[in-house]
Coordinates of N, CA and C in Angstrom, one line a residue:
A1 N 95.6 113.3 112.4 CA 94.2 113.1 112.1 C 93.4 114.0 113.0
I2 N 93.8 114.2 114.2 CA 93.0 115.1 115.2 C 93.1 116.5 114.7
H3 N 94.2 117.0 114.2 CA 94.3 118.3 113.6 C 93.4 118.5 112.4
S4 N 93.3 117.4 111.6 CA 92.5 117.5 110.4 C 91.0 117.7 110.8
V5 N 90.5 117.0 111.8 CA 89.1 117.1 112.2 C 88.9 118.6 112.7
K6 N 89.8 119.1 113.5 CA 89.6 120.5 113.9 C 89.6 121.4 112.7
F7 N 90.5 121.2 111.8 CA 90.5 122.0 110.6 C 89.3 121.9 109.8
L8 N 88.8 120.7 109.6 CA 87.6 120.5 108.7 C 86.4 121.2 109.4
V9 N 86.3 121.3 110.7 CA 85.2 121.9 111.3 C 85.3 123.5 111.4
S10 N 86.5 124.0 111.8 CA 86.5 125.4 112.2 C 86.9 126.3 111.0
I11 N 87.9 126.0 110.2 CA 88.3 126.9 109.2 C 87.2 127.2 108.2
P12 N 86.6 126.2 107.6 CA 85.6 126.5 106.6 C 84.4 127.4 107.1
S13 N 84.0 127.2 108.4 CA 83.0 128.0 108.9 C 83.4 129.4 109.1
E14 N 84.7 129.7 109.4 CA 85.2 131.0 109.5 C 85.3 131.7 108.1
I15 N 85.7 130.9 107.1 CA 85.7 131.4 105.8 C 84.3 131.8 105.3
A16 N 83.3 131.0 105.7 CA 82.0 131.3 105.2 C 81.5 132.6 105.8
D17 N 82.0 133.0 106.9 CA 81.6 134.3 107.5 C 82.2 135.5 106.9
T18 N 83.2 135.3 106.1 CA 83.9 136.4 105.4 C 83.4 136.5 104.0
N19 N 84.0 137.4 103.2 CA 83.7 137.5 101.8 C 84.3 136.5 100.9
L20 N 85.0 135.5 101.5 CA 85.6 134.5 100.7 C 84.8 133.2 100.7
A21 N 83.5 133.4 100.7 CA 82.5 132.2 100.8 C 82.7 131.3 99.6
D22 N 83.2 131.7 98.5 CA 83.4 130.8 97.3 C 84.5 129.9 97.6
D23 N 85.4 130.2 98.5 CA 86.6 129.4 98.8 C 86.3 128.3 99.8
V24 N 85.1 128.1 100.3 CA 84.8 127.1 101.3 C 85.1 125.7 100.8
Y25 N 84.7 125.5 99.5 CA 84.9 124.2 99.0 C 86.4 123.9 98.8
L26 N 87.2 124.9 98.5 CA 88.6 124.7 98.4 C 89.2 124.4 99.8
S27 N 88.6 125.0 100.8 CA 89.1 124.8 102.2 C 88.7 123.4 102.6
Y28 N 87.5 122.9 102.3 CA 87.2 121.5 102.6 C 88.0 120.6 101.8
G29 N 88.4 120.9 100.6 CA 89.3 120.1 99.8 C 90.7 119.9 100.5
F30 N 91.2 121.1 101.0 CA 92.5 121.0 101.7 C 92.4 120.1 103.0
G31 N 91.3 120.3 103.7 CA 91.0 119.5 104.9 C 90.9 118.0 104.6
A32 N 90.3 117.7 103.5 CA 90.1 116.3 103.1 C 91.5 115.7 102.7
V33 N 92.3 116.5 102.0 CA 93.6 116.0 101.6 C 94.5 115.8 102.9
I34 N 94.4 116.7 103.8 CA 95.2 116.5 105.1 C 94.7 115.3 105.8
L35 N 93.4 115.0 105.8 CA 92.8 113.9 106.5 C 93.3 112.6 105.8
L36 N 93.3 112.6 104.4 CA 93.8 111.5 103.7 C 95.2 111.2 103.9
I37 N 96.0 112.2 104.0 CA 97.5 112.0 104.3 C 97.6 111.5 105.7
A38 N 96.8 111.9 106.6 CA 96.9 111.4 108.0 C 96.5 109.9 108.1
V39 N 95.5 109.5 107.3 CA 95.1 108.1 107.3 C 96.3 107.3 106.6
L40 N 96.9 107.8 105.6 CA 98.0 107.0 104.9 C 99.2 106.9 105.9
L41 N 99.4 108.0 106.6 CA 100.6 108.0 107.6 C 100.2 107.1 108.8
W42 N 99.0 106.9 109.1 CA 98.6 106.0 110.2 C 99.0 104.6 109.8
F43 N 98.8 104.1 108.6 CA 99.1 102.8 108.2 C 100.6 102.6 107.7
F44 N 101.3 103.7 107.4 CA 102.6 103.6 106.9 C 103.6 102.9 107.8
P45 N 103.7 103.3 109.1 CA 104.6 102.7 110.0 C 104.5 101.1 110.1
M46 N 103.2 100.6 110.2 CA 103.0 99.2 110.3 C 103.5 98.5 109.0
T47 N 103.2 99.1 107.9 CA 103.6 98.6 106.6 C 105.1 98.5 106.5
L48 N 105.8 99.6 107.0 CA 107.2 99.6 107.0 C 107.8 98.6 107.9
A49 N 107.2 98.4 109.1 CA 107.6 97.4 110.1 C 107.5 96.0 109.5
H50 N 106.5 95.7 108.8 CA 106.3 94.4 108.2 C 107.4 94.1 107.2
Q51 N 107.9 95.1 106.5 CA 108.9 95.0 105.5 C 110.3 94.8 106.1
I52 N 110.5 95.5 107.2 CA 111.8 95.5 107.9 C 112.0 94.3 108.7
I53 N 111.0 94.0 109.6 CA 111.2 92.9 110.6 C 110.3 91.8 110.2
P54 N 110.9 90.6 109.8 CA 110.0 89.5 109.5 C 109.4 88.8 110.7
S55 N 108.2 88.5 110.6 CA 107.5 87.8 111.7 C 107.8 86.3 111.6
T56 N 107.8 85.7 112.8 CA 108.0 84.2 112.9 C 106.7 83.5 113.0
L57 N 106.7 82.2 113.0 CA 105.4 81.5 113.1 C 104.8 81.6 114.4
D58 N 105.6 81.6 115.5 CA 105.0 81.9 116.8 C 104.9 83.4 117.0
Q59 N 103.7 83.8 117.2 CA 103.4 85.3 117.2 C 103.9 85.9 118.5
S60 N 104.2 85.2 119.5 CA 104.7 85.8 120.8 C 106.2 86.2 120.7
R61 N 106.9 85.7 119.7 CA 108.3 86.0 119.5 C 108.6 86.5 118.1
V62 N 109.5 87.4 118.1 CA 110.0 87.9 116.8 C 111.5 87.7 116.7
N63 N 112.0 87.1 115.7 CA 113.4 86.9 115.5 C 114.0 88.2 114.8
V64 N 114.7 89.0 115.6 CA 115.2 90.2 115.1 C 116.7 90.3 115.2
Q65 N 117.4 90.6 114.1 CA 118.9 90.8 114.2 C 119.2 92.3 114.5
A66 N 120.4 92.6 114.9 CA 120.8 93.9 115.3 C 120.7 94.9 114.1
F67 N 121.0 94.4 112.9 CA 120.9 95.2 111.7 C 119.5 95.7 111.5
D68 N 118.6 94.8 111.7 CA 117.1 95.1 111.5 C 116.7 96.1 112.5
L69 N 117.1 96.0 113.7 CA 116.8 97.0 114.8 C 117.3 98.4 114.5
V70 N 118.5 98.4 114.0 CA 119.1 99.7 113.6 C 118.3 100.3 112.4
R71 N 118.0 99.5 111.5 CA 117.1 100.0 110.3 C 115.8 100.5 110.8
A72 N 115.2 99.8 111.8 CA 113.9 100.2 112.3 C 114.1 101.5 113.1
G73 N 115.2 101.7 113.8 CA 115.4 102.9 114.5 C 115.6 104.1 113.6
A74 N 116.4 103.9 112.5 CA 116.6 105.0 111.6 C 115.3 105.3 110.9
S75 N 114.4 104.4 110.6 CA 113.1 104.6 110.0 C 112.2 105.4 111.0
L76 N 112.3 105.0 112.2 CA 111.5 105.8 113.2 C 111.9 107.2 113.4
I77 N 113.2 107.4 113.4 CA 113.7 108.8 113.4 C 113.2 109.6 112.2
G78 N 113.2 109.0 111.0 CA 112.7 109.6 109.8 C 111.2 109.9 109.9
L79 N 110.5 108.9 110.5 CA 109.0 109.2 110.6 C 108.8 110.3 111.6
W80 N 109.6 110.4 112.7 CA 109.4 111.5 113.6 C 109.7 112.8 113.0
L81 N 110.8 112.9 112.2 CA 111.1 114.1 111.5 C 110.0 114.5 110.5
F82 N 109.5 113.6 109.8 CA 108.4 113.9 108.9 C 107.2 114.4 109.6
A83 N 106.8 113.7 110.6 CA 105.6 114.1 111.4 C 105.7 115.4 112.0
N84 N 107.0 115.8 112.4 CA 107.2 117.0 113.0 C 107.2 118.2 112.0
A85 N 107.6 117.9 110.8 CA 107.7 119.0 109.8 C 106.4 119.2 109.0
M86 N 105.6 118.2 108.8 CA 104.5 118.3 107.9 C 103.4 119.3 108.3
P87 N 103.0 119.4 109.6 CA 102.0 120.4 109.9 C 102.4 121.8 109.6
T88 N 103.7 122.2 109.8 CA 104.2 123.5 109.5 C 104.1 123.7 108.0
I89 N 104.6 122.8 107.2 CA 104.6 122.9 105.7 C 103.2 123.1 105.2
I90 N 102.2 122.3 105.7 CA 100.9 122.4 105.3 C 100.3 123.7 105.7
W91 N 100.6 124.3 106.8 CA 100.2 125.6 107.2 C 100.7 126.6 106.3
F92 N 102.0 126.6 105.9 CA 102.6 127.5 105.0 C 101.9 127.4 103.6
L93 N 101.6 126.2 103.1 CA 101.0 126.1 101.9 C 99.5 126.7 101.9
F94 N 98.8 126.4 103.0 CA 97.5 126.9 103.1 C 97.5 128.4 103.2
T95 N 98.3 129.0 104.0 CA 98.4 130.4 104.2 C 98.9 131.1 102.9
G96 N 99.8 130.5 102.2 CA 100.3 131.1 101.0 C 99.3 131.0 99.8
V97 N 98.6 129.9 99.7 CA 97.6 129.8 98.6 C 96.4 130.8 98.9
Y98 N 96.0 130.9 100.1 CA 94.9 131.8 100.4 C 95.3 133.3 100.3
S99 N 96.6 133.6 100.6 CA 97.0 135.0 100.5 C 97.4 135.4 99.1
A100 N 97.8 134.5 98.3 CA 98.3 134.8 96.9 C 97.1 135.2 96.0
R101 N 97.2 136.3 95.3 CA 96.2 136.7 94.4 C 96.8 137.2 93.1
D102 N 96.1 137.1 92.0 CA 96.5 137.7 90.7 C 97.9 137.2 90.3
N103 N 98.0 135.9 90.0 CA 99.2 135.3 89.5 C 100.4 135.5 90.4
Q104 N 100.2 135.6 91.7 CA 101.3 135.8 92.6 C 101.6 134.4 93.2
S105 N 102.9 134.0 93.3 CA 103.2 132.7 93.9 C 103.0 132.7 95.4
F106 N 102.7 131.6 96.0 CA 102.5 131.5 97.4 C 103.8 131.8 98.2
I107 N 104.9 131.6 97.6 CA 106.2 132.0 98.3 C 106.3 133.5 98.3
G108 N 105.8 134.2 97.4 CA 106.0 135.6 97.3 C 105.2 136.3 98.5
V109 N 104.2 135.7 99.0 CA 103.4 136.4 100.1 C 104.0 136.1 101.4
L110 N 104.9 135.2 101.5 CA 105.5 134.8 102.8 C 106.6 135.9 103.2
S111 N 106.7 136.1 104.5 CA 107.7 137.0 105.0 C 109.1 136.3 104.9
P112 N 110.2 137.0 105.0 CA 111.5 136.4 104.9 C 111.7 135.3 106.0
S113 N 111.2 135.6 107.2 CA 111.4 134.6 108.3 C 110.5 133.4 108.0
D114 N 109.4 133.6 107.4 CA 108.5 132.4 107.0 C 109.2 131.6 105.9
K115 N 109.9 132.3 105.0 CA 110.6 131.6 103.9 C 111.7 130.7 104.5
I116 N 112.4 131.3 105.5 CA 113.5 130.5 106.1 C 112.9 129.3 106.9
A117 N 111.8 129.5 107.6 CA 111.2 128.4 108.3 C 110.7 127.3 107.4
L118 N 110.1 127.8 106.2 CA 109.6 126.8 105.2 C 110.8 126.0 104.6
A119 N 111.9 126.7 104.3 CA 113.1 126.0 103.8 C 113.6 125.0 104.8
W120 N 113.6 125.4 106.1 CA 114.1 124.5 107.2 C 113.2 123.2 107.2
R121 N 111.9 123.4 107.2 CA 111.0 122.3 107.3 C 111.1 121.4 106.0
A122 N 111.3 122.0 104.9 CA 111.5 121.2 103.6 C 112.8 120.4 103.7
A123 N 113.8 121.0 104.3 CA 115.1 120.2 104.5 C 114.9 119.1 105.5
Q124 N 114.0 119.3 106.5 CA 113.7 118.3 107.5 C 112.9 117.2 106.8
V125 N 112.0 117.5 105.9 CA 111.3 116.4 105.2 C 112.3 115.6 104.3
A126 N 113.2 116.3 103.6 CA 114.2 115.6 102.8 C 115.0 114.7 103.7
L127 N 115.5 115.2 104.8 CA 116.2 114.3 105.7 C 115.4 113.1 106.2
S128 N 114.2 113.4 106.5 CA 113.3 112.3 106.9 C 113.2 111.2 105.9
F129 N 113.0 111.6 104.6 CA 113.0 110.6 103.5 C 114.3 109.8 103.4
L130 N 115.4 110.5 103.7 CA 116.7 109.9 103.6 C 116.8 108.8 104.7
F131 N 116.3 109.2 105.9 CA 116.3 108.2 107.0 C 115.4 107.0 106.8
I132 N 114.2 107.3 106.2 CA 113.3 106.2 106.0 C 113.7 105.3 104.8
F133 N 114.0 105.9 103.7 CA 114.3 105.0 102.5 C 115.7 104.6 102.4
K134 N 116.6 105.1 103.1 CA 118.0 104.7 103.1 C 118.4 104.1 104.5
S135 N 117.5 103.6 105.2 CA 117.8 103.1 106.6 C 118.8 102.0 106.6
H136 N 118.9 101.2 105.5 CA 119.9 100.1 105.4 C 121.3 100.7 105.4
Y137 N 121.4 101.9 104.8 CA 122.7 102.6 104.7 C 123.2 103.0 106.1
F138 N 122.3 103.6 106.9 CA 122.6 104.0 108.2 C 122.9 102.8 109.1
A139 N 122.2 101.7 108.9 CA 122.4 100.5 109.6 C 123.8 99.9 109.3
S140 N 124.2 99.9 108.1 CA 125.5 99.4 107.7 C 126.6 100.2 108.4
I141 N 126.4 101.5 108.4 CA 127.4 102.4 109.1 C 127.5 102.1 110.6
A142 N 126.4 102.0 111.2 CA 126.3 101.7 112.6 C 126.9 100.3 113.0
M143 N 126.5 99.4 112.2 CA 127.0 98.0 112.4 C 128.5 97.9 112.1
R144 N 129.0 98.6 111.2 CA 130.4 98.6 110.9 C 131.2 99.1 112.1
N145 N 130.8 100.1 112.7 CA 131.4 100.6 113.9 C 131.4 99.6 115.1
I146 N 130.2 99.0 115.2 CA 130.1 98.0 116.3 C 131.0 96.8 116.0
Q147 N 131.0 96.3 114.8 CA 131.9 95.1 114.4 C 133.3 95.5 114.6
K148 N 133.7 96.7 114.2 CA 135.1 97.1 114.4 C 135.5 97.1 115.8
S149 N 134.6 97.6 116.8 CA 135.0 97.6 118.2 C 135.0 96.2 118.7
E150 N 134.2 95.3 118.2 CA 134.3 93.9 118.7 C 135.6 93.2 118.3
V151 N 136.1 93.6 117.1 CA 137.4 93.0 116.6 C 138.5 93.5 117.4
D152 N 138.5 94.9 117.8 CA 139.5 95.5 118.6 C 139.6 94.9 120.0
S153 N 138.5 94.4 120.6 CA 138.5 93.9 121.9 C 138.7 92.4 121.9

């Protein structure tokens, strides 16, 4: 959200000083979308936590099983990967859209190293979704190894 505020203030004013003054509204639109995504991501972890870990009647205690903790850990890793990758992806999209002209794709204006970085970040987002939405799968793998070691001892 902090990056979005800086973006909403600085980038459109710089565009207004250039010959791209007609694109200021588009720039504010991108900033508003980024801010909306930031607000949604602000509430997403708490919503996810309420679905994974059930609250008890006594608010000072939470009854949590090991399986639920591993699921929460996998989801947090996924959220960290997602939060780490999205600013770069948004920057690439913003740069590509503003640089592309005359039916040129935004990928076409990126350098080869930027294309590799974009592909890496896209893979990171895909992996983050895997960690977030398939956290029960990772928890079952982790708990199987723990249960196997308890049986052996």
